[in-house]
Coordinates of C-alpha atoms in Angstrom, one line a residue:
Chain A
M1 CA -44.7 15.7 -20.9
A2 CA -41.9 18.2 -20.5
E3 CA -41.1 16.8 -17.1
E4 CA -40.9 13.3 -18.7
T5 CA -38.3 14.3 -21.3
E6 CA -36.4 16.3 -18.6
R7 CA -36.2 13.2 -16.5
K8 CA -35.1 11.1 -19.4
R9 CA -32.3 13.5 -20.3
R10 CA -31.1 13.4 -16.7
R11 CA -30.9 9.7 -16.9
W12 CA -28.6 9.8 -19.8
H13 CA -26.2 12.0 -17.9
I14 CA -26.0 9.5 -15.1
A15 CA -25.2 6.8 -17.5
V16 CA -22.5 8.8 -19.2
F17 CA -20.9 9.8 -15.9
L18 CA -20.9 6.3 -14.5
A19 CA -20.1 4.3 -17.6
P20 CA -16.3 4.7 -17.9
A21 CA -15.6 3.8 -14.3
I22 CA -18.1 1.0 -14.2
L23 CA -16.7 -0.5 -17.5
V24 CA -13.1 -0.4 -16.5
Y25 CA -13.8 -1.6 -13.0
T26 CA -16.0 -4.4 -14.1
A27 CA -13.8 -5.6 -17.0
I28 CA -10.4 -5.4 -15.3
M29 CA -11.3 -6.1 -11.7
I30 CA -14.6 -7.8 -11.0
L31 CA -14.8 -10.2 -14.0
P32 CA -11.2 -11.4 -13.6
L33 CA -11.8 -11.9 -10.0
F34 CA -14.8 -14.2 -10.7
G35 CA -12.9 -15.6 -13.7
T36 CA -10.2 -16.7 -11.3
L37 CA -12.7 -18.2 -8.9
Q38 CA -14.2 -20.1 -11.8
L39 CA -10.8 -21.3 -13.2
S40 CA -10.1 -22.9 -9.8
L41 CA -12.9 -25.4 -10.7
F42 CA -11.2 -26.5 -13.9
T43 CA -8.1 -28.4 -14.7
A44 CA -6.0 -29.0 -17.8
D45 CA -6.5 -32.2 -19.8
G46 CA -3.8 -32.1 -22.5
Q47 CA -4.6 -28.9 -24.4
S48 CA -8.2 -28.5 -23.4
R49 CA -9.8 -27.3 -20.2
V50 CA -12.1 -29.7 -18.3
F51 CA -14.4 -29.1 -15.4
A52 CA -13.0 -30.7 -12.3
G53 CA -15.3 -29.5 -9.5
L54 CA -13.5 -29.2 -6.2
A55 CA -10.7 -31.5 -7.2
N56 CA -8.1 -28.7 -7.2
F57 CA -9.1 -27.8 -3.6
R58 CA -9.0 -31.4 -2.6
Q59 CA -5.5 -31.6 -4.1
L60 CA -4.5 -28.4 -2.3
F61 CA -5.6 -29.7 1.1
L62 CA -5.1 -33.5 0.9
D63 CA -2.2 -34.1 -1.5
P64 CA 0.8 -34.1 0.8
R65 CA 3.0 -32.3 -1.8
W66 CA 0.6 -29.4 -2.0
S67 CA -0.9 -29.3 1.5
A68 CA 2.5 -29.1 3.2
S69 CA 3.4 -26.0 1.2
F70 CA -0.1 -24.5 1.6
W71 CA -0.2 -24.9 5.4
N72 CA 3.3 -23.7 5.7
A73 CA 2.5 -20.5 3.7
L74 CA -0.7 -20.0 5.6
G75 CA 0.9 -20.5 8.9
N76 CA 3.7 -18.1 8.0
N77 CA 1.2 -15.6 6.8
V78 CA -0.7 -15.8 10.1
W79 CA 2.6 -15.2 12.0
F80 CA 3.4 -12.3 9.7
F81 CA 0.0 -10.8 10.6
I82 CA 0.4 -11.4 14.3
I83 CA 3.8 -9.5 14.2
H84 CA 2.1 -6.5 12.6
M85 CA -0.7 -6.5 15.1
L86 CA 1.6 -6.9 18.1
V87 CA 4.4 -4.5 17.0
Q88 CA 3.2 -2.2 14.3
N89 CA -0.1 -1.1 15.8
P90 CA 0.9 -0.5 19.5
I91 CA 4.0 1.5 18.4
G92 CA 1.9 3.4 15.9
I93 CA -0.6 4.3 18.6
L94 CA 2.2 5.3 21.0
L95 CA 3.8 7.6 18.4
A96 CA 0.4 9.1 17.5
A97 CA -0.4 9.7 21.1
L98 CA 2.9 11.5 21.6
L99 CA 2.5 13.5 18.4
S100 CA -1.0 14.6 19.3
S101 CA 0.0 16.3 22.6
P102 CA -1.0 19.9 22.0
K103 CA 2.2 21.8 22.9
L104 CA 4.7 19.4 21.3
R105 CA 7.3 21.2 19.2
F106 CA 8.7 19.9 15.9
S107 CA 5.7 17.6 15.5
P108 CA 5.4 18.2 11.7
F109 CA 9.1 17.2 11.4
Y110 CA 8.6 13.9 13.3
R111 CA 5.4 13.2 11.3
T112 CA 7.1 13.7 8.0
A113 CA 10.2 11.8 8.9
I114 CA 8.5 8.7 10.3
F115 CA 6.3 8.5 7.3
I116 CA 9.2 8.3 4.8
P117 CA 9.7 4.5 4.8
T118 CA 6.0 4.1 3.9
I119 CA 6.5 5.8 0.6
L120 CA 9.5 3.7 -0.5
S121 CA 8.9 0.8 -2.7
F122 CA 9.3 -2.8 -1.4
V123 CA 12.2 -3.3 -3.7
I124 CA 14.1 -0.5 -2.0
V125 CA 13.1 -1.6 1.5
G126 CA 13.9 -5.2 0.9
F127 CA 17.4 -4.6 -0.6
T128 CA 18.2 -1.9 1.9
W129 CA 17.6 -4.2 4.9
K130 CA 19.2 -7.1 3.1
L131 CA 22.4 -5.0 2.8
I132 CA 22.2 -3.6 6.3
L133 CA 21.7 -7.0 7.9
S134 CA 24.3 -8.7 5.7
P135 CA 27.2 -10.2 7.6
L136 CA 29.4 -9.3 4.7
W137 CA 29.0 -5.6 5.0
G138 CA 28.8 -5.4 8.8
V139 CA 26.6 -2.4 9.4
A140 CA 24.4 -4.3 11.8
P141 CA 27.3 -6.0 13.7
N142 CA 29.1 -2.6 13.9
L143 CA 26.0 -1.0 15.4
L144 CA 25.5 -3.8 17.9
D145 CA 29.2 -3.4 18.8
L146 CA 28.6 0.2 19.7
I147 CA 26.3 -0.9 22.5
G148 CA 28.4 -3.9 23.4
L149 CA 26.1 -6.5 22.1
K150 CA 28.1 -7.8 19.1
S151 CA 27.8 -11.4 20.3
L152 CA 24.0 -11.2 19.6
F153 CA 24.5 -10.7 15.9
V154 CA 23.2 -13.5 13.6
P155 CA 22.6 -13.3 9.9
W156 CA 18.9 -13.0 10.6
L157 CA 17.6 -13.2 7.1
G158 CA 19.6 -16.4 6.4
K159 CA 18.5 -18.4 9.4
E160 CA 15.3 -20.4 9.1
Q161 CA 14.1 -19.7 12.6
Y162 CA 14.6 -15.9 12.4
A163 CA 14.0 -15.0 8.7
L164 CA 10.2 -14.6 8.8
T165 CA 10.1 -12.6 12.0
T166 CA 12.9 -10.4 10.6
L167 CA 10.9 -9.8 7.4
G168 CA 7.8 -9.1 9.5
L169 CA 9.7 -6.5 11.5
I170 CA 11.1 -4.9 8.3
S171 CA 7.5 -4.7 7.0
V172 CA 6.5 -3.1 10.3
W173 CA 9.3 -0.6 9.9
Q174 CA 8.0 0.3 6.5
F175 CA 4.3 0.6 7.3
I176 CA 4.3 2.1 10.8
G177 CA 3.4 5.5 9.2
I178 CA -0.1 4.4 8.3
P179 CA -1.5 3.4 11.8
M180 CA 0.4 6.4 13.2
M181 CA -1.3 8.8 10.8
L182 CA -4.8 7.3 11.1
I183 CA -4.7 7.2 14.9
Y184 CA -3.2 10.7 15.0
A185 CA -6.2 11.9 12.9
A186 CA -8.6 10.1 15.2
L187 CA -7.0 11.7 18.3
L188 CA -7.1 15.2 16.8
S189 CA -10.8 14.7 16.1
I190 CA -11.7 14.1 19.7
P191 CA -13.7 17.2 20.8
D192 CA -11.9 19.5 23.2
E193 CA -14.9 19.5 25.5
V194 CA -14.5 15.8 26.2
I195 CA -10.8 16.3 27.2
E196 CA -11.7 19.4 29.3
A197 CA -14.4 17.5 31.1
A198 CA -12.0 14.7 31.8
E199 CA -9.5 17.3 33.2
C200 CA -12.1 18.8 35.4
D201 CA -12.7 15.4 36.9
G202 CA -9.0 15.1 37.5
I203 CA -8.3 12.5 34.8
T204 CA -5.0 13.5 33.2
G205 CA -1.9 11.9 31.6
M206 CA -1.9 8.2 31.2
A207 CA -5.2 7.6 32.9
Q208 CA -6.8 10.1 30.4
F209 CA -5.3 8.2 27.5
W210 CA -6.5 4.8 28.7
K211 CA -9.9 5.8 30.0
I212 CA -11.0 8.6 27.6
K213 CA -9.0 8.6 24.4
L214 CA -8.4 4.9 23.8
P215 CA -12.1 4.0 23.8
L216 CA -12.8 6.9 21.4
I217 CA -10.2 5.8 18.9
L218 CA -11.3 2.1 18.9
P219 CA -13.1 2.4 15.6
S220 CA -9.9 3.7 13.9
I221 CA -8.0 0.8 15.5
G222 CA -10.6 -1.5 14.0
I223 CA -10.1 -0.1 10.5
I224 CA -6.3 -0.3 10.9
S225 CA -6.6 -3.9 11.9
V226 CA -8.7 -4.8 8.9
L227 CA -6.4 -2.9 6.5
T228 CA -3.4 -4.7 8.0
F229 CA -5.2 -8.0 7.6
V230 CA -5.9 -7.4 3.9
G231 CA -2.4 -6.0 3.2
N232 CA -0.7 -8.9 5.0
F233 CA -2.7 -11.7 3.4
N234 CA -2.1 -10.1 0.0
A235 CA 1.7 -9.4 0.6
F236 CA 4.3 -10.5 -1.9
D237 CA 6.7 -7.8 -3.0
L238 CA 8.8 -7.6 0.2
I239 CA 9.4 -11.3 0.4
Y240 CA 10.1 -11.5 -3.3
S241 CA 12.6 -8.6 -3.2
A242 CA 14.5 -9.8 -0.1
Q243 CA 14.3 -13.6 -0.5
G244 CA 13.3 -14.3 -4.1
A245 CA 10.5 -16.4 -5.4
L246 CA 11.7 -19.4 -3.4
A247 CA 11.1 -17.5 -0.2
G248 CA 14.2 -19.0 1.4
P249 CA 15.9 -20.2 3.5
N250 CA 14.0 -23.5 2.9
Y251 CA 10.6 -21.9 2.3
S252 CA 10.7 -20.5 5.9
T253 CA 9.5 -17.1 4.6
D254 CA 6.9 -18.4 2.1
I255 CA 3.6 -16.7 2.4
L256 CA 0.4 -17.1 0.3
G257 CA 1.5 -14.4 -2.2
T258 CA 4.9 -16.0 -3.0
F259 CA 3.2 -19.5 -3.0
L260 CA 0.7 -18.2 -5.6
Y261 CA 3.4 -16.6 -7.7
R262 CA 5.5 -19.9 -7.8
T263 CA 2.5 -22.0 -8.5
F264 CA 1.1 -19.8 -11.3
F265 CA 4.4 -19.1 -13.0
G266 CA 6.4 -22.1 -12.1
F267 CA 10.0 -22.2 -10.8
Q268 CA 13.0 -24.3 -11.4
L269 CA 11.7 -27.7 -12.7
Q270 CA 8.0 -27.2 -11.9
T271 CA 6.0 -25.6 -14.7
G272 CA 3.4 -23.0 -14.1
D273 CA -0.2 -24.1 -13.4
P274 CA -2.9 -21.5 -13.9
Y275 CA -5.5 -23.8 -12.4
M276 CA -3.8 -24.5 -9.1
G277 CA -2.7 -20.8 -9.2
S278 CA -6.4 -19.9 -9.3
T279 CA -7.2 -22.3 -6.5
I280 CA -4.6 -20.6 -4.3
A281 CA -5.9 -17.2 -5.3
S282 CA -9.4 -18.3 -4.5
M283 CA -8.3 -19.5 -1.0
M284 CA -6.7 -16.0 -0.5
F285 CA -10.0 -14.5 -1.6
F286 CA -12.0 -16.5 0.9
I287 CA -9.6 -15.8 3.7
I288 CA -9.6 -12.0 3.0
L289 CA -13.4 -12.0 2.6
A290 CA -13.9 -13.9 5.9
G291 CA -11.6 -11.3 7.6
V292 CA -13.4 -8.3 6.1
C293 CA -16.9 -9.8 6.9
L294 CA -15.8 -10.5 10.5
Y295 CA -14.8 -6.9 10.8
L296 CA -17.9 -5.5 9.1
F297 CA -20.5 -7.6 10.9
A298 CA -18.9 -8.5 14.3
I299 CA -16.5 -5.7 15.1
Q300 CA -17.6 -2.5 13.4
T301 CA -21.2 -2.7 14.5
R302 CA -20.1 -3.1 18.1
L303 CA -17.7 -0.2 17.9
R304 CA -20.1 2.2 16.4
R305 CA -21.6 3.2 19.8
Y306 CA -18.4 5.0 20.7
Q307 CA -18.7 7.4 17.7
F308 CA -20.1 10.8 18.1
Chain B
M1 CA -3.7 26.8 33.8
A2 CA -0.6 24.7 34.2
K3 CA -1.5 21.2 33.0
A4 CA 0.2 18.2 34.5
T5 CA 0.5 16.8 31.0
N6 CA 3.0 19.4 29.9
S7 CA 5.5 19.1 32.7
L8 CA 9.1 19.1 31.6
P9 CA 10.1 15.5 32.2
R10 CA 7.1 14.3 30.2
T11 CA 8.0 16.6 27.3
I12 CA 11.6 15.4 27.3
A13 CA 10.5 11.7 27.4
A14 CA 8.1 12.4 24.5
H15 CA 10.9 14.0 22.4
A16 CA 13.3 11.2 23.3
I17 CA 10.9 8.5 22.1
L18 CA 10.0 10.4 18.9
L19 CA 13.6 11.2 18.1
L20 CA 14.6 7.6 18.7
Y21 CA 12.0 6.4 16.3
T22 CA 12.9 9.0 13.7
V23 CA 16.4 7.7 13.8
I24 CA 15.2 4.1 13.3
A25 CA 13.0 5.3 10.4
L26 CA 15.7 7.3 8.6
A27 CA 19.0 5.6 9.5
P28 CA 18.8 2.7 7.0
V29 CA 18.0 5.2 4.1
V30 CA 20.8 7.5 5.2
V31 CA 23.3 4.6 5.4
I32 CA 22.5 3.5 1.9
V33 CA 22.7 7.0 0.4
I34 CA 26.0 8.1 2.1
N35 CA 27.7 4.8 1.2
S36 CA 26.6 5.2 -2.5
F37 CA 29.1 8.1 -2.7
K38 CA 32.1 6.2 -1.3
S39 CA 34.8 4.0 -2.8
R40 CA 34.5 0.2 -2.4
N41 CA 37.1 0.0 0.4
A42 CA 35.5 2.8 2.4
I43 CA 32.1 1.1 2.1
F44 CA 33.4 -1.9 4.0
R45 CA 35.9 -0.2 6.3
T46 CA 33.8 2.6 7.7
P47 CA 30.2 1.9 6.6
L48 CA 28.7 4.5 9.1
A49 CA 31.0 7.4 8.2
P50 CA 29.9 10.0 5.7
P51 CA 32.1 10.3 2.6
T52 CA 35.2 12.3 3.0
A53 CA 37.5 13.8 0.4
E54 CA 39.6 10.6 0.1
T55 CA 36.7 8.2 0.1
F56 CA 34.4 10.1 -2.2
D57 CA 33.7 8.1 -5.4
L58 CA 31.0 8.1 -8.0
I59 CA 32.0 4.7 -9.6
G60 CA 28.6 3.2 -8.6
Y61 CA 26.6 5.8 -10.3
Q62 CA 28.8 5.5 -13.4
T63 CA 28.2 1.8 -13.5
V64 CA 24.4 2.2 -13.1
L65 CA 24.0 4.9 -15.7
G66 CA 26.3 3.1 -18.1
Q67 CA 24.7 -0.3 -17.8
G68 CA 21.0 -0.2 -17.1
D69 CA 18.5 1.5 -19.2
F70 CA 17.3 3.5 -16.3
L71 CA 16.2 6.5 -18.2
L72 CA 13.8 4.3 -20.2
Y73 CA 12.5 2.5 -17.1
F74 CA 12.0 5.9 -15.5
Q75 CA 10.0 7.1 -18.5
N76 CA 7.9 3.9 -18.5
S77 CA 7.0 4.4 -14.8
F78 CA 6.2 8.0 -15.5
I79 CA 3.9 7.2 -18.4
V80 CA 2.1 4.4 -16.4
T81 CA 1.7 6.5 -13.3
V82 CA 0.5 9.7 -15.0
G83 CA -1.7 7.8 -17.4
S84 CA -3.4 5.8 -14.7
L85 CA -3.7 8.8 -12.4
F86 CA -5.4 10.8 -15.1
L87 CA -7.9 8.1 -15.9
V88 CA -8.6 7.3 -12.2
L89 CA -9.2 11.0 -11.4
L90 CA -11.4 11.6 -14.5
F91 CA -13.5 8.5 -14.4
G92 CA -13.5 8.4 -10.6
A93 CA -14.7 12.0 -10.3
M94 CA -17.4 11.5 -12.9
A95 CA -18.7 8.4 -11.2
A96 CA -18.5 10.0 -7.8
F97 CA -20.5 13.0 -9.1
A98 CA -23.2 10.7 -10.5
L99 CA -23.4 8.9 -7.1
A100 CA -23.4 12.0 -5.0
E101 CA -25.6 14.2 -7.1
Y102 CA -28.4 12.2 -8.6
R103 CA -31.0 10.0 -7.1
F104 CA -31.7 7.0 -9.2
K105 CA -32.6 3.4 -8.8
G106 CA -29.7 1.3 -7.7
N107 CA -27.6 4.2 -6.4
T108 CA -26.7 2.6 -3.1
L109 CA -26.2 -0.7 -4.7
M110 CA -23.8 0.8 -7.3
G111 CA -21.9 2.5 -4.5
L112 CA -21.5 -0.8 -2.6
Y113 CA -20.5 -2.6 -5.8
L114 CA -17.8 0.0 -6.4
A115 CA -16.7 -0.1 -2.7
L116 CA -16.1 -3.8 -2.9
G117 CA -12.8 -3.1 -4.6
I118 CA -11.5 -1.1 -1.6
M119 CA -11.3 -4.3 0.5
I120 CA -10.7 -7.0 -2.1
P121 CA -7.3 -6.6 -3.7
I122 CA -7.2 -6.7 -7.5
R123 CA -4.1 -9.0 -7.3
L124 CA -6.3 -12.0 -6.6
G125 CA -7.7 -11.8 -10.1
T126 CA -4.2 -11.9 -11.6
V127 CA -4.6 -15.3 -13.4
A128 CA -7.7 -14.2 -15.3
I129 CA -6.3 -10.7 -15.9
L130 CA -3.2 -12.2 -17.6
Q131 CA -5.5 -14.4 -19.7
L132 CA -7.5 -11.3 -20.6
M133 CA -4.4 -9.4 -21.6
V134 CA -3.0 -12.3 -23.6
A135 CA -6.4 -12.6 -25.5
S136 CA -6.5 -8.9 -26.3
G137 CA -2.8 -8.7 -27.2
L138 CA -1.9 -6.3 -24.5
V139 CA 0.8 -8.3 -22.8
N140 CA 4.0 -6.4 -22.6
T141 CA 2.4 -3.0 -23.3
L142 CA 2.1 -0.1 -20.9
T143 CA -1.6 0.1 -21.8
A144 CA -2.2 -3.2 -19.8
L145 CA -0.6 -1.7 -16.7
I146 CA -2.5 1.6 -17.1
L147 CA -5.8 -0.3 -17.4
V148 CA -5.1 -2.5 -14.3
Y149 CA -4.0 0.4 -12.2
T150 CA -7.0 2.4 -13.3
A151 CA -9.3 -0.4 -12.1
Q152 CA -7.3 -0.7 -8.9
G153 CA -7.4 3.0 -8.1
L154 CA -11.1 3.7 -8.9
P155 CA -12.9 2.3 -5.9
L156 CA -11.1 4.4 -3.2
C157 CA -11.1 7.5 -5.5
I158 CA -14.9 7.2 -6.0
F159 CA -15.5 6.6 -2.3
I160 CA -13.5 9.6 -1.1
L161 CA -14.6 12.0 -3.9
S162 CA -18.3 11.3 -3.5
E163 CA -18.0 12.2 0.2
F164 CA -16.5 15.6 -0.9
M165 CA -19.0 16.2 -3.7
K166 CA -21.9 15.8 -1.3
Q167 CA -20.6 18.9 0.4
V168 CA -20.7 21.1 -2.7
S169 CA -23.6 23.5 -2.2
D170 CA -26.8 22.7 -4.1
D171 CA -27.7 26.4 -4.6
L172 CA -24.6 26.8 -6.7
K173 CA -25.5 23.9 -9.0
D174 CA -29.1 25.0 -9.2
A175 CA -28.0 28.5 -10.1
G176 CA -26.0 27.0 -12.9
R177 CA -29.0 25.0 -14.1
I178 CA -31.2 28.1 -14.1
D179 CA -28.5 29.8 -16.2
G180 CA -28.9 27.0 -18.7
L181 CA -25.6 25.1 -18.1
S182 CA -25.8 21.4 -19.1
E183 CA -25.1 18.8 -16.4
Y184 CA -21.6 18.2 -18.0
R185 CA -20.7 21.9 -17.7
I186 CA -21.9 21.9 -14.1
F187 CA -19.6 19.0 -13.4
F188 CA -16.6 20.3 -15.2
R189 CA -16.9 24.0 -14.6
L190 CA -18.5 24.2 -11.1
V191 CA -17.9 21.0 -9.2
L192 CA -14.5 19.9 -10.3
P193 CA -12.7 23.2 -9.4
L194 CA -14.3 23.1 -6.0
V195 CA -13.1 19.6 -5.1
R196 CA -9.6 20.2 -6.4
P197 CA -8.0 19.8 -2.9
A198 CA -9.7 16.4 -2.5
M199 CA -8.5 15.4 -5.9
A200 CA -4.9 16.2 -5.0
T201 CA -5.2 14.0 -1.9
V202 CA -6.6 11.2 -3.9
A203 CA -3.8 11.7 -6.5
V204 CA -1.1 11.2 -3.9
F205 CA -2.8 8.1 -2.5
T206 CA -3.2 6.6 -5.9
M207 CA 0.2 7.4 -7.1
I208 CA 2.4 5.8 -4.4
P209 CA 1.2 2.2 -4.8
I210 CA 1.3 2.5 -8.6
W211 CA 4.8 3.8 -8.7
N212 CA 6.0 1.2 -6.2
D213 CA 4.2 -1.9 -7.6
L214 CA 6.3 -4.9 -8.5
W215 CA 3.6 -7.6 -9.0
F216 CA 1.9 -6.4 -12.2
P217 CA 5.0 -5.1 -14.1
L218 CA 6.6 -8.5 -13.3
I219 CA 3.6 -10.4 -14.6
L220 CA 2.0 -8.3 -17.3
A221 CA 4.9 -6.3 -18.8
P222 CA 8.3 -7.8 -18.0
S223 CA 9.8 -7.1 -21.5
E224 CA 12.9 -4.9 -21.8
S225 CA 11.0 -2.0 -23.4
T226 CA 8.2 -1.9 -20.9
K227 CA 10.0 -2.4 -17.6
T228 CA 9.1 0.1 -14.9
I229 CA 11.7 1.6 -12.6
T230 CA 10.7 -0.7 -9.7
L231 CA 11.0 -3.9 -11.8
G232 CA 14.2 -2.5 -13.5
A233 CA 15.8 -1.8 -10.1
Q234 CA 14.8 -5.2 -8.8
L235 CA 16.4 -7.0 -11.8
F236 CA 19.4 -4.8 -11.9
I237 CA 20.2 -5.2 -8.3
G238 CA 19.7 -8.9 -8.5
Q239 CA 22.2 -9.0 -11.3
Y240 CA 24.9 -6.9 -9.6
V241 CA 24.6 -8.3 -6.1
T242 CA 28.4 -8.5 -5.7
N243 CA 29.0 -5.0 -7.1
W244 CA 28.3 -3.0 -3.9
N245 CA 28.9 0.4 -5.4
A246 CA 26.5 -0.2 -8.2
V247 CA 23.8 -1.7 -5.9
L248 CA 24.0 1.2 -3.5
A249 CA 23.9 3.7 -6.3
A250 CA 20.9 2.0 -7.9
L251 CA 19.1 2.0 -4.6
S252 CA 19.9 5.7 -4.0
L253 CA 18.7 6.6 -7.5
A254 CA 15.4 4.7 -6.8
I255 CA 14.9 6.4 -3.5
L256 CA 15.6 10.0 -4.6
P257 CA 12.7 10.7 -7.0
V258 CA 10.2 9.4 -4.5
L259 CA 11.7 11.3 -1.7
I260 CA 11.7 14.6 -3.7
L261 CA 8.0 14.1 -4.7
Y262 CA 7.2 13.3 -1.0
V263 CA 8.9 16.4 0.3
I264 CA 6.9 18.5 -2.2
F265 CA 3.6 16.8 -1.5
S266 CA 3.9 15.7 2.1
R267 CA 1.8 18.6 3.4
Q268 CA -1.0 17.7 1.0
L269 CA -0.7 14.0 1.9
I270 CA -0.7 14.5 5.6
R271 CA -3.5 17.0 5.5
G272 CA -5.5 14.6 3.4
I273 CA -5.0 11.8 5.9
T274 CA -5.7 13.9 9.0
S275 CA -8.7 15.7 7.6
G276 CA -10.4 12.3 7.8
A277 CA -10.5 11.6 4.1
V278 CA -9.7 8.0 4.8
K279 CA -12.0 6.5 7.4

């Protein structure tokens, strides 16, 4: 009997401890997420809302006015992600590998300095680079002139063929600190015995990195890849700060985030459309979910055998 | 034992690469800040030179502080960040304690449910969040932002803190129970002080994205009296694109508070990351 009441009292504690977090999280995050998925199945009919099934998705994929913008945004987003994977992560790994060598001096200084861009807001980063790359100001042409390459200068952010890649590289500049830190942490956690054993076998330097360390940090590289994926397919702020909601020049830097913003809020002559906005948000949800699931079920389970 | 990996040429190469990248990381910020202290002519004539006695000019800062309501924006950002941070840490720690300490039906499921938010960004629910805020009359209030950022910050906070709370010794808690402490006292008096370092790490991780966010202030609270510093800077700079002194000064003013906080907390942040808090 006493045990029974004791257990009941305990149960109340659990509820009290969990309730605030669960309430806020469910009300502000989970319900709106499903609400948005649900809204994508409706459309406006005058003032009222009517069920439309998959008509919004059909419109997004098949109506040429929508599908052209959608595929453009998706394609740009994929390229944005590829730039991060090809530039950000290898450079991050290189920097982490250099930082983690045991007798390197000033390593806290390098770590702190290289992480600084990551803490700045997109607004600062976007405008800073816009000014620096601006042909009006001339910082970038002057710098190129110093190494005799002034002829290479083009207003990168203003040219359709370069703008997206430039923004991708700016984003890499901003976020390089994250892969660097996570890989650095992974490299530090490799037990000394493993490294000593490798040295006894005569595996040192580059060979040691490729054959011993890299396989051991693969799980961290997997996590960084999925974090990059989620971050990139959810990106908005940098493009909005640097190029505005129209993602110019001529939509060449439009990604799913800016496309969602324009559709939801409207721009210039087009009025905002919450239903198509929800449809785009739902597509982003499915894309991110697919990426996360691919990582959880296909990649992570295969990587686990390298862990200690 | 002389290791091949520490030979002189290798060390020099390592420093050269790291130094080069440090310059790439810092140069843009330095260029903006030094030019914000120069006169308009000097900004264009010698953009890479530091300000000298003749070129030193504070006209940009005078414009910014005279025109924009930066003090108010700053105050809004501060309220939103501190408010959300407090709620994230309090609610997050309570939930993490429940998940780490008690065995109950649905414990694992609850953990997974809360972890969902780590991977799925809250931004995707924006359309319905805006409708919710309109329905509850919270549009253009700081409360709306605080609620959204609390929901956004909770999943990672709970995930990290419950890992740390599992390490708190059971003997200590049981000793407290024998002394007749209630479960609430055990949590607030015994467990919370012990996980304070982890709380500091979570605080830094939660704070940076909130302070820097542009999306939700733009959508939920764009009115003049609720603008955050990030949104305010965005609009101000957009308005003054041709006034280079003002733009550079506004950027520098936006950089400085974050930079100062970072320098104070950087050891905490880096220790947090490298101790494997985020895996």
